[in-house]
XYZ file of C-alpha atoms in Angstrom:
697
model
C 0.000 0.000 0.000
C 1.378 3.396 -1.063
C 1.398 6.021 1.683
C -1.239 8.689 1.185
C 0.303 11.981 0.120
C -1.847 14.781 1.505
C -0.883 18.364 2.299
C -2.280 21.840 2.830
C -2.994 22.316 -0.878
C -5.129 19.187 -0.825
C -7.032 20.632 2.132
C -7.514 23.874 0.245
C -8.713 21.964 -2.823
C -11.307 20.159 -0.695
C -12.521 23.451 0.754
C -12.626 24.913 -2.749
C -14.852 22.027 -3.786
C -17.208 22.771 -0.887
C -17.490 26.445 -1.803
C -17.948 25.732 -5.516
C -20.846 23.406 -4.688
C -22.468 26.016 -2.462
C -21.925 28.785 -5.014
C -23.413 26.715 -7.845
C -26.623 26.004 -5.948
C -26.876 29.574 -4.722
C -26.515 30.907 -8.270
C -29.340 28.812 -9.727
C -31.439 29.053 -6.570
C -32.157 25.347 -6.154
C -30.373 22.048 -5.754
C -28.721 19.853 -3.136
C -25.627 21.470 -1.629
C -25.388 19.748 1.761
C -24.032 16.349 0.747
C -21.726 17.857 -1.873
C -20.229 20.099 0.815
C -19.629 17.359 3.376
C -18.564 14.724 0.834
C -16.013 16.971 -0.856
C -13.082 15.272 0.936
C -14.399 11.806 0.015
C -14.854 12.606 -3.663
C -11.502 14.386 -3.796
C -9.758 11.397 -2.218
C -11.277 9.045 -4.786
C -10.666 11.171 -7.870
C -7.252 12.545 -6.935
C -5.660 9.778 -4.871
C -7.392 6.428 -5.268
C -9.009 5.747 -8.610
C -7.148 4.831 -11.768
C -8.696 7.081 -14.400
C -7.496 9.166 -17.329
C -9.349 12.486 -17.755
C -8.291 12.567 -21.414
C -9.519 9.037 -22.175
C -12.770 8.591 -20.337
C -13.685 5.403 -22.201
C -10.406 3.733 -21.309
C -11.050 0.020 -20.907
C -8.836 -0.274 -17.835
C -10.325 2.583 -15.820
C -11.867 2.223 -12.387
C -15.592 2.959 -12.525
C -17.240 5.593 -10.332
C -20.965 5.623 -9.584
C -22.589 8.445 -7.669
C -25.678 6.664 -6.391
C -26.722 9.803 -4.493
C -27.472 11.423 -7.822
C -29.192 14.436 -6.294
C -25.753 15.431 -4.998
C -24.549 15.794 -8.577
C -22.095 18.515 -7.584
C -20.136 15.900 -5.645
C -19.159 14.568 -9.077
C -19.324 17.690 -11.236
C -16.847 19.619 -9.101
C -14.334 16.769 -9.270
C -14.795 16.499 -13.047
C -13.971 20.200 -13.227
C -11.019 20.070 -10.869
C -9.545 16.971 -12.497
C -9.754 18.286 -16.059
C -12.409 15.896 -17.352
C -13.992 18.521 -19.599
C -16.147 20.601 -17.268
C -15.108 24.181 -16.566
C -16.240 26.875 -14.155
C -18.890 28.127 -16.562
C -20.425 24.647 -16.508
C -20.685 24.761 -12.723
C -22.224 28.216 -12.983
C -24.822 26.788 -15.381
C -25.936 24.047 -12.968
C -29.502 22.798 -13.571
C -30.130 25.214 -16.459
C -31.222 24.648 -20.048
C -28.571 23.127 -22.284
C -25.908 22.847 -19.590
C -23.518 19.947 -19.096
C -24.484 19.954 -15.424
C -28.115 18.809 -15.146
C -29.803 18.278 -11.809
C -28.787 14.614 -11.722
C -25.811 13.082 -13.565
C -26.800 11.811 -17.015
C -24.965 9.136 -18.952
C -24.097 10.211 -22.483
C -24.634 13.877 -21.622
C -21.701 14.716 -19.362
C -18.278 13.215 -20.031
C -17.032 11.145 -17.128
C -20.509 10.115 -15.973
C -20.809 6.313 -16.108
C -24.547 6.032 -15.415
C -27.668 8.149 -15.027
C -28.558 8.252 -11.351
C -31.599 9.958 -9.988
C -34.049 7.461 -8.515
C -32.329 6.472 -5.302
C -30.991 2.947 -5.138
C -30.569 2.539 -8.884
C -26.913 3.569 -8.858
C -25.862 1.101 -6.183
C -28.004 -1.668 -7.685
C -26.570 -1.119 -11.164
C -23.067 -0.990 -9.686
C -23.575 -4.660 -8.867
C -24.121 -5.145 -12.601
C -20.873 -3.296 -13.312
C -19.119 -5.730 -10.987
C -20.829 -8.702 -12.654
C -19.632 -7.497 -16.045
C -16.085 -6.850 -14.874
C -15.823 -10.450 -13.702
C -17.485 -11.937 -16.763
C -15.301 -9.939 -19.125
C -12.243 -11.024 -17.138
C -13.297 -14.629 -17.705
C -14.006 -14.018 -21.366
C -10.690 -12.377 -22.181
C -8.092 -13.211 -19.521
C -9.164 -15.950 -17.105
C -5.685 -17.367 -16.477
C -4.045 -14.204 -15.104
C -3.457 -13.934 -11.375
C -5.596 -11.490 -9.412
C -4.473 -7.921 -9.993
C -2.239 -8.807 -12.930
C -4.698 -8.572 -15.796
C -5.419 -5.448 -17.871
C -9.061 -6.281 -17.232
C -8.751 -5.909 -13.445
C -10.224 -2.758 -11.944
C -12.514 -1.641 -9.122
C -16.080 -0.327 -9.056
C -16.441 2.548 -6.564
C -19.799 3.804 -5.344
C -20.874 6.669 -3.140
C -24.286 5.900 -1.656
C -26.437 7.529 0.980
C -29.196 6.860 3.480
C -31.843 7.041 0.767
C -30.082 4.398 -1.319
C -29.890 2.043 1.631
C -33.611 2.470 2.303
C -34.755 1.668 -1.234
C -35.681 -1.977 -1.656
C -33.779 -2.439 -4.904
C -30.455 -2.089 -3.084
C -31.412 -4.865 -0.705
C -32.107 -7.169 -3.641
C -28.922 -6.235 -5.465
C -26.707 -6.217 -2.380
C -27.906 -9.676 -1.441
C -26.823 -10.884 -4.877
C -23.493 -9.062 -4.657
C -22.613 -10.837 -1.425
C -23.770 -14.169 -2.807
C -21.599 -13.616 -5.873
C -18.563 -12.636 -3.732
C -17.903 -9.544 -5.830
C -14.596 -8.405 -4.391
C -14.252 -5.739 -7.085
C -17.056 -3.612 -5.601
C -16.360 -0.932 -2.967
C -19.259 1.146 -1.624
C -18.804 4.186 0.588
C -22.049 4.775 2.450
C -22.441 8.374 3.588
C -24.334 7.827 6.815
C -25.241 11.423 7.661
C -28.729 10.425 8.899
C -30.405 13.415 7.273
C -32.990 13.391 4.495
C -35.638 15.833 3.322
C -37.761 15.078 6.390
C -34.687 15.791 8.540
C -33.387 13.139 10.966
C -33.745 9.658 9.465
C -34.535 8.227 12.913
C -38.153 9.002 12.115
C -38.158 6.123 9.604
C -34.760 4.388 9.420
C -33.121 2.872 12.483
C -31.915 -0.547 11.356
C -28.384 -1.838 11.897
C -26.995 -1.421 8.387
C -23.652 -2.965 9.299
C -25.310 -6.126 10.570
C -27.560 -6.277 7.510
C -24.653 -6.084 5.098
C -22.589 -8.509 7.128
C -25.498 -10.944 6.782
C -25.329 -10.377 2.999
C -21.710 -11.597 3.115
C -20.168 -8.154 2.658
C -16.925 -6.961 4.205
C -18.094 -4.105 6.444
C -16.032 -1.330 8.027
C -17.087 1.791 9.882
C -15.243 5.097 9.733
C -16.801 7.486 12.235
C -15.675 11.083 11.893
C -17.813 11.955 14.936
C -16.434 9.343 17.294
C -14.358 11.718 19.445
C -17.240 14.102 20.092
C -15.586 16.615 17.797
C -15.969 16.342 14.036
C -12.669 15.287 12.485
C -12.463 14.451 8.776
C -9.832 11.755 9.077
C -8.844 11.260 5.446
C -6.102 8.809 6.300
C -8.499 6.562 8.181
C -10.867 6.563 5.218
C -8.047 5.875 2.780
C -6.870 2.964 4.918
C -10.408 1.575 4.907
C -10.525 1.811 1.114
C -7.196 -0.014 0.831
C -8.437 -2.700 3.214
C -11.587 -3.070 1.127
C -9.558 -3.501 -2.058
C -7.516 -6.221 -0.380
C -10.625 -8.331 0.269
C -11.071 -10.311 -2.936
C -13.951 -12.604 -1.997
C -16.506 -10.109 -0.697
C -17.925 -6.761 -1.785
C -17.055 -4.014 0.676
C -19.196 -1.480 2.473
C -17.506 1.411 4.268
C -19.991 3.113 6.565
C -18.774 6.698 6.770
C -20.447 8.670 9.538
C -20.530 12.319 8.512
C -22.320 15.570 9.276
C -24.209 16.822 6.246
C -23.222 20.327 5.182
C -20.140 20.502 7.392
C -18.912 23.153 8.206
C -21.889 25.374 7.336
C -22.453 27.504 10.470
C -26.125 26.945 11.331
C -27.621 24.591 8.729
C -25.186 21.697 8.989
C -26.731 18.476 10.270
C -30.252 19.593 9.306
C -32.688 18.837 6.520
C -32.557 22.521 5.559
C -29.217 22.042 3.801
C -30.154 18.794 2.071
C -32.213 20.115 -0.809
C -32.118 23.905 -0.964
C -29.685 26.773 -1.363
C -27.876 27.939 1.757
C -28.975 31.567 1.445
C -26.614 34.516 1.287
C -25.986 34.797 5.021
C -25.287 31.099 5.548
C -23.113 30.964 2.426
C -21.072 33.923 3.652
C -20.630 32.180 6.986
C -19.427 28.998 5.283
C -16.885 30.953 3.261
C -15.589 32.779 6.312
C -15.294 29.451 8.153
C -13.145 28.093 5.315
C -11.067 31.213 4.820
C -12.709 32.383 1.599
C -13.826 35.922 0.765
C -17.630 36.068 1.189
C -17.820 38.723 -1.521
C -16.302 36.481 -4.197
C -17.904 33.560 -5.988
C -16.502 30.572 -7.882
C -13.011 31.308 -6.643
C -10.279 28.796 -7.493
C -6.650 29.583 -6.732
C -3.869 28.771 -9.159
C -2.205 26.446 -6.680
C -5.401 24.433 -6.312
C -6.194 24.081 -10.010
C -2.562 23.315 -10.829
C -2.592 20.557 -8.220
C -5.899 19.035 -9.246
C -5.251 19.229 -13.007
C -2.143 17.115 -12.416
C -4.705 14.289 -12.603
C -4.317 14.596 -16.381
C -0.613 13.788 -16.218
C -1.129 11.006 -13.684
C -3.890 9.546 -15.816
C -1.674 9.541 -18.894
C 1.046 7.716 -16.969
C -1.414 5.145 -15.635
C -2.876 4.730 -19.114
C 0.565 4.175 -20.647
C 1.544 1.622 -17.994
C -1.709 -0.222 -18.527
C -1.173 -0.195 -22.298
C 2.042 -2.194 -21.867
C 0.105 -4.888 -20.024
C -2.727 -4.763 -22.557
C -0.389 -5.047 -25.546
C 1.321 -8.004 -23.921
C -2.076 -9.661 -23.461
C -3.111 -8.895 -27.051
C 0.073 -10.416 -28.454
C -0.371 -13.560 -26.372
C -4.073 -13.974 -27.188
C -4.779 -12.811 -30.773
C -8.129 -14.626 -31.010
C -9.366 -13.022 -27.808
C -8.158 -9.657 -29.083
C -10.175 -10.199 -32.266
C -13.228 -10.971 -30.140
C -12.702 -7.812 -28.094
C -12.324 -5.745 -31.274
C -15.565 -7.170 -32.665
C -17.451 -6.496 -29.462
C -16.156 -2.951 -29.131
C -17.177 -2.311 -32.738
C -20.661 -3.619 -31.928
C -20.626 -6.174 -34.732
C -22.411 -9.511 -34.843
C -20.263 -12.579 -35.584
C -19.861 -13.941 -39.077
C -22.508 -16.473 -39.961
C -25.051 -14.943 -37.592
C -28.004 -15.191 -39.974
C -27.164 -18.771 -40.885
C -27.137 -19.703 -37.203
C -30.710 -18.512 -36.668
C -33.121 -21.448 -36.324
C -35.695 -21.909 -39.073
C -38.925 -23.398 -37.786
C -40.983 -25.775 -39.898
C -44.239 -24.429 -41.264
C -47.357 -26.236 -40.137
C -45.979 -27.047 -36.698
C -46.928 -25.323 -33.460
C -44.353 -23.742 -31.154
C -44.744 -21.296 -28.292
C -42.713 -18.164 -28.884
C -41.010 -18.606 -25.488
C -39.786 -22.035 -26.629
C -38.700 -20.593 -29.958
C -36.785 -17.875 -28.123
C -34.982 -20.511 -26.069
C -33.938 -22.310 -29.248
C -32.662 -19.061 -30.732
C -30.602 -18.260 -27.643
C -29.068 -21.711 -27.664
C -28.271 -21.507 -31.363
C -26.609 -18.120 -30.926
C -24.835 -19.085 -27.731
C -22.358 -21.170 -29.693
C -21.202 -18.264 -31.860
C -21.676 -15.369 -29.425
C -19.581 -15.837 -26.270
C -20.613 -12.314 -25.306
C -24.237 -13.456 -24.960
C -25.178 -14.363 -21.394
C -28.245 -14.166 -19.238
C -30.877 -15.874 -17.195
C -34.007 -15.348 -15.229
C -35.584 -14.201 -11.994
C -36.095 -17.808 -10.841
C -38.192 -18.675 -13.901
C -35.620 -20.299 -16.162
C -37.798 -23.219 -17.213
C -40.751 -20.931 -17.888
C -38.791 -18.177 -19.612
C -36.564 -20.536 -21.634
C -33.577 -18.309 -20.982
C -30.918 -20.951 -20.289
C -28.069 -21.599 -22.710
C -27.601 -25.342 -22.414
C -24.308 -26.999 -21.604
C -22.683 -23.970 -19.966
C -22.061 -23.173 -16.331
C -23.837 -20.710 -14.115
C -22.315 -17.361 -13.190
C -21.845 -18.026 -9.485
C -19.028 -19.201 -7.198
C -18.520 -22.930 -7.583
C -19.426 -23.618 -3.956
C -23.022 -22.585 -4.676
C -23.486 -25.329 -7.281
C -26.638 -27.421 -6.910
C -27.863 -30.678 -8.336
C -29.403 -28.681 -11.210
C -26.764 -26.042 -11.828
C -22.972 -26.110 -11.975
C -21.369 -22.877 -10.811
C -18.291 -21.105 -12.125
C -17.249 -17.497 -11.427
C -17.028 -16.982 -15.187
C -20.222 -18.885 -16.099
C -22.865 -17.644 -18.541
C -26.193 -18.506 -16.924
C -27.450 -15.781 -14.603
C -29.634 -16.602 -11.595
C -31.237 -13.497 -10.102
C -33.541 -15.307 -7.707
C -36.912 -13.674 -7.192
C -35.503 -10.180 -7.577
C -36.952 -8.639 -10.731
C -36.184 -5.053 -9.711
C -32.518 -5.791 -9.076
C -32.360 -7.861 -12.260
C -33.294 -4.842 -14.363
C -30.747 -2.623 -12.637
C -28.006 -5.234 -12.843
C -28.629 -5.722 -16.566
C -28.256 -1.970 -17.048
C -24.961 -2.043 -15.161
C -23.652 -4.909 -17.277
C -24.480 -3.045 -20.476
C -22.955 0.205 -19.240
C -19.755 -1.483 -18.140
C -18.733 -3.027 -21.430
C -19.601 -4.647 -24.735
C -21.200 -7.955 -23.690
C -24.908 -8.614 -24.327
C -26.852 -9.744 -21.274
C -30.558 -10.483 -20.940
C -32.898 -11.264 -18.066
C -36.279 -12.944 -18.021
C -39.498 -12.930 -16.041
C -43.241 -12.953 -16.734
C -44.597 -9.884 -18.536
C -46.811 -9.070 -15.545
C -43.709 -8.728 -13.378
C -42.230 -6.122 -15.677
C -44.075 -3.845 -13.252
C -41.488 -4.747 -10.612
C -38.619 -3.733 -12.879
C -40.161 -0.689 -14.542
C -37.830 1.913 -12.940
C -34.782 0.140 -14.364
C -36.465 -0.311 -17.748
C -37.252 3.399 -17.854
C -33.677 4.306 -16.985
C -32.360 2.017 -19.722
C -34.564 3.895 -22.182
C -33.487 7.260 -20.764
C -29.811 6.304 -21.089
C -30.384 4.871 -24.592
C -28.556 1.657 -23.753
C -29.285 -1.777 -25.301
C -30.481 -3.698 -22.269
C -32.546 -6.774 -23.169
C -35.600 -7.841 -21.177
C -37.296 -11.176 -21.881
C -40.959 -11.206 -20.820
C -42.939 -14.410 -21.246
C -46.550 -15.373 -20.472
C -47.542 -12.291 -22.389
C -51.361 -12.304 -22.152
C -54.378 -13.801 -20.423
C -53.514 -16.913 -22.434
C -51.155 -17.951 -19.649
C -54.385 -19.339 -18.291
C -55.173 -20.834 -14.930
C -52.888 -18.690 -12.753
C -55.575 -16.057 -13.007
C -55.766 -12.266 -13.077
C -52.838 -11.582 -10.743
C -50.529 -13.101 -13.336
C -52.323 -12.068 -16.534
C -51.015 -8.866 -18.148
C -53.636 -6.462 -19.441
C -52.223 -2.932 -19.337
C -48.534 -3.853 -19.475
C -48.035 -3.716 -23.253
C -49.631 -0.280 -23.468
C -47.786 1.156 -20.504
C -44.449 -0.231 -21.639
C -45.011 1.245 -25.099
C -45.596 4.556 -23.338
C -41.936 4.599 -22.264
C -40.069 6.666 -24.863
C -37.196 4.863 -26.601
C -38.187 1.362 -25.430
C -38.829 -1.213 -28.149
C -41.617 -3.611 -27.174
C -41.382 -6.669 -29.416
C -44.207 -9.232 -29.688
C -43.489 -11.858 -32.352
C -46.339 -13.670 -34.134
C -44.677 -17.034 -34.645
C -41.431 -18.898 -34.105
C -39.731 -17.554 -37.225
C -40.584 -14.008 -36.227
C -38.826 -14.767 -32.944
C -35.586 -15.607 -34.776
C -35.603 -12.383 -36.740
C -36.694 -10.361 -33.713
C -33.612 -11.550 -31.841
C -31.484 -10.633 -34.833
C -32.810 -7.092 -34.778
C -32.494 -6.775 -31.001
C -28.868 -7.936 -31.026
C -28.044 -5.734 -34.019
C -29.022 -2.626 -32.116
C -26.560 -0.849 -29.844
C -28.881 1.954 -28.797
C -32.056 1.725 -26.757
C -33.436 -1.204 -24.739
C -35.720 -3.928 -26.023
C -38.338 -6.018 -24.282
C -39.463 -9.149 -26.094
C -42.912 -10.445 -25.075
C -43.443 -14.163 -25.633
C -46.280 -16.659 -25.338
C -46.745 -19.571 -23.026
C -49.130 -21.308 -25.457
C -48.166 -22.876 -28.777
C -48.746 -20.861 -31.933
C -48.897 -22.051 -35.545
C -45.758 -21.542 -37.599
C -46.887 -19.833 -40.793
C -46.014 -21.087 -44.263
C -44.031 -18.253 -45.815
C -42.361 -17.240 -49.050
C -38.922 -15.710 -49.403
C -39.913 -12.128 -50.089
C -42.870 -9.810 -49.709
C -46.427 -11.042 -49.409
C -48.077 -11.750 -52.734
C -51.336 -13.479 -53.540
C -51.749 -16.249 -51.010
C -48.015 -16.382 -50.220
C -47.112 -14.965 -46.827
C -44.143 -12.661 -46.414
C -40.790 -13.817 -45.122
C -40.161 -13.266 -41.415
C -37.051 -11.258 -42.224
C -39.314 -8.195 -42.406
C -39.606 -8.183 -38.605
C -36.866 -5.565 -38.276
C -39.142 -3.021 -39.936
C -41.546 -3.296 -37.009
C -44.693 -3.978 -39.053
C -45.130 -5.539 -42.460
C -47.726 -7.033 -44.747
C -47.856 -10.668 -43.702
C -50.757 -11.632 -45.966
C -51.973 -9.479 -48.822
C -55.639 -8.897 -49.563
C -56.785 -11.618 -51.978
C -57.601 -9.040 -54.667
C -54.449 -7.048 -54.015
C -56.492 -4.019 -52.953
C -57.625 -4.198 -49.332
C -61.101 -3.245 -48.172
C -59.872 -3.487 -44.578
C -56.520 -3.898 -42.850
C -56.211 -6.271 -39.899
C -53.258 -5.292 -37.691
C -52.250 -7.778 -35.024
C -49.366 -8.655 -32.741
C -48.122 -11.848 -31.166
C -50.504 -14.737 -30.688
C -53.414 -12.756 -32.116
C -51.925 -12.623 -35.613
C -53.338 -16.095 -36.188
C -56.825 -14.717 -35.479
C -56.326 -12.022 -38.107
C -55.108 -14.640 -40.607
C -58.188 -16.807 -40.001
C -60.471 -13.751 -40.219
C -58.927 -12.875 -43.598
C -60.068 -16.258 -44.923
C -63.618 -15.908 -43.599
C -63.913 -12.366 -44.928
C -62.695 -13.506 -48.342
C -65.505 -16.071 -48.492
C -67.918 -13.181 -47.926
C -66.298 -11.091 -50.668
C -64.337 -8.809 -48.334
C -60.648 -8.331 -49.105
C -58.545 -8.072 -45.941
C -54.837 -7.388 -45.659
C -53.107 -8.821 -42.577
C -50.309 -6.774 -41.062
C -48.096 -8.347 -38.429
C -46.828 -5.583 -36.136
C -44.259 -7.118 -33.800
C -42.768 -3.753 -32.804
C -44.584 -0.455 -33.217
C -41.462 1.453 -32.174
C -39.390 -0.022 -34.998
C -42.235 0.673 -37.427
C -42.263 4.327 -36.336
C -38.588 4.575 -37.367
C -39.346 3.640 -40.982
C -39.788 6.125 -43.797
C -43.223 7.587 -44.372
C -43.306 5.899 -47.764
C -42.790 2.497 -46.178
C -45.331 3.144 -43.441
C -47.936 4.168 -46.004
C -47.155 1.138 -48.154
C -48.135 -1.047 -45.192
C -51.009 1.106 -43.955
C -52.268 3.140 -46.934
C -54.052 6.304 -45.735
C -56.771 5.611 -48.305
C -57.823 2.479 -46.416
C -59.659 3.855 -43.404
C -61.205 0.540 -42.386
C -58.765 -0.962 -39.920
C -58.877 -3.376 -37.003
C -56.241 -3.867 -34.316
C -56.142 -7.259 -32.634
C -54.297 -7.659 -29.357
C -55.194 -9.508 -26.159
C -54.615 -6.449 -24.006
C -55.863 -2.886 -23.618
C -56.609 -1.038 -26.836
C -54.885 2.024 -25.373
C -52.549 3.416 -28.006
C -54.127 1.723 -31.011
C -56.529 4.574 -31.870
C -53.647 6.526 -33.404
C -53.046 3.631 -35.817
C -56.568 2.486 -36.646
C -58.135 5.955 -36.767
C -61.662 7.151 -36.155
C -63.212 4.505 -38.360
C -61.039 1.784 -36.947
C -62.000 -0.802 -34.382
C -60.002 -2.704 -31.758
C -60.468 -6.291 -30.665
C -59.010 -6.072 -27.182
C -59.486 -6.877 -23.487
C -60.470 -3.879 -21.373
C -60.692 -5.603 -17.997
C -58.712 -7.943 -15.778
C -58.545 -11.655 -16.523
C -59.806 -14.771 -14.785
C -58.636 -18.234 -13.839
C -59.349 -20.722 -16.626
C -57.647 -22.388 -19.556
C -56.622 -19.954 -22.277
C -59.090 -21.211 -24.896
C -61.958 -20.542 -22.515
C -60.591 -17.116 -21.676
C -60.198 -16.126 -25.319
C -63.744 -17.292 -26.051
C -65.292 -15.580 -23.043
C -63.326 -12.364 -23.541
C -64.144 -12.118 -27.248
C -60.628 -12.731 -28.499
C -61.836 -14.795 -31.444
C -61.750 -14.931 -35.214
C -65.466 -14.149 -35.277
C -64.894 -10.994 -33.236
C -62.255 -9.868 -35.718
C -64.610 -10.489 -38.635
C -67.373 -8.503 -36.940
C -65.003 -5.641 -36.138
C -63.813 -5.579 -39.744
C -67.346 -5.269 -41.084
C -68.154 -2.582 -38.544
C -65.051 -0.609 -39.516
C -65.871 -0.879 -43.224
C -69.320 0.536 -42.503
C -67.827 3.379 -40.430
C -65.256 4.223 -43.104
């Protein structure tokens, strides 16, 4: 362990960080200064003394990752990004929380350089940090499993600053339990235990023994109490020693409980809720500056000696980067095939032969789309080592297991059903859907592998915050949701999704994919894995569906279109018998078969119906207007949507004359055929709706 070098200039830099945070909030008139003020020494220690990062190469593969889970305290990070030369300057701090600035109210991935993840909803940062740690270990196993600990260019540490709010949110309990189970020694969390939230002292709602809880999760737990003497002493060396001790523990994640006073040393508002989420006010700010030896009349003051010291992080980062490059080049020379894999993954390319590896399902058979998805994953698993995933304790139902590979878990946790390996590919989240979503986001943010996680569509409600954040960050997380309608049957209304498709489609930038048959599943997975921006959720059936007989191109006459049109979101599956449609039947998933059958009945009655399969409305919206109108000609006003869920959202597509065959109420416990009959999800209902729409048009 290298001795900590810390002097009076470091102290002045910390105090400068406190004042900059207070000035920034005061200037805009709103924000969260308290934690940024009291955590200034912690953030400075990490960015200037502990972490291996290069301010001039913020995507450097070998960097330590930093996650500010207390996202409301964004200035804790922004000030260090300014001081360390990461691209922010004083004007950016002055523009805090204003239109077009690089310093929004909460850190945003892809918006501010140096920010690894969007954190805002408390708990998400810490939970996703577990995913970062998962990915670091998996990537280590993928590229350099033989190297001794600490000797691989893929070794690094995930650092997190969390707060009382994070520890109260349930998602961190789920994720932390998994982190301890997984023995993630590359994860170090500093928990700022200041015991103040918006409602002031947390004793009103939060009195548990956090240390005991995390010890029970199999974490390495230390406490650094800056209040232990009765006086408040920011013992940087004690904290640094705790961090070094945490890094030395390789078989457990580490929690450092740091007992602080929020807003220290603000004269009258420290240790109160008043400093948590509002500006100090001119008098209090002046008092803070006087306490720290700053001129109360000046704002955003940074001395030359401070900025010269802190910007030396650029030189240190370049040295660290160059030293790492020697190790990386040595690895690349010794493992050319692994280097080729890394290059492909970083470029975001699919492997050669991808399309040929996709399963082709025989027409005339019946296959549930969940089963088809499982076959696709297993076919791709052999050519895509970067593909890994699992389920929230529903592997057999979700069909998410790649056969013949080991589970991602320490070997000692192997069971009669599953063989564990720290570098395995099958993920077991247990019954923790919320954490699963966050962990998947962390995996995607960390590096170039492609991970997925499965549960029932109804339980997407549990993971919605993480799904929304994936969409907000524009990252390609993959969510597998099976049992996608009331057709799951006898489990009844608690397990039968009704509003989920509509509400998930309401999330901007999320692709909701509902394939109509097994071959659509293959091409849906191709499109999902081709995309490197925006998350996808694929909704799959429990019940078997017919595999359509298809041609090789577009629909023509009685020949159905090839499934390779799935990537366009919606396409003409079956053309109107005359070529000119009287009505367009638009369906998704298992209900496409109803539209196909209705087309035949309508034809007998002299009505020409076009069937459009619409597996992903979001992908369809990306297409050119010419393509969209070729599928849904504006001149054809008679339209029917068919989906075993709410009709919410379909009016925009079917129009005023259109009709929707849907389910506008909760389900019931019965077999799916009975439910479809009783709820009007039938071919006859589609035929009736088509005639009604033609009349209305």
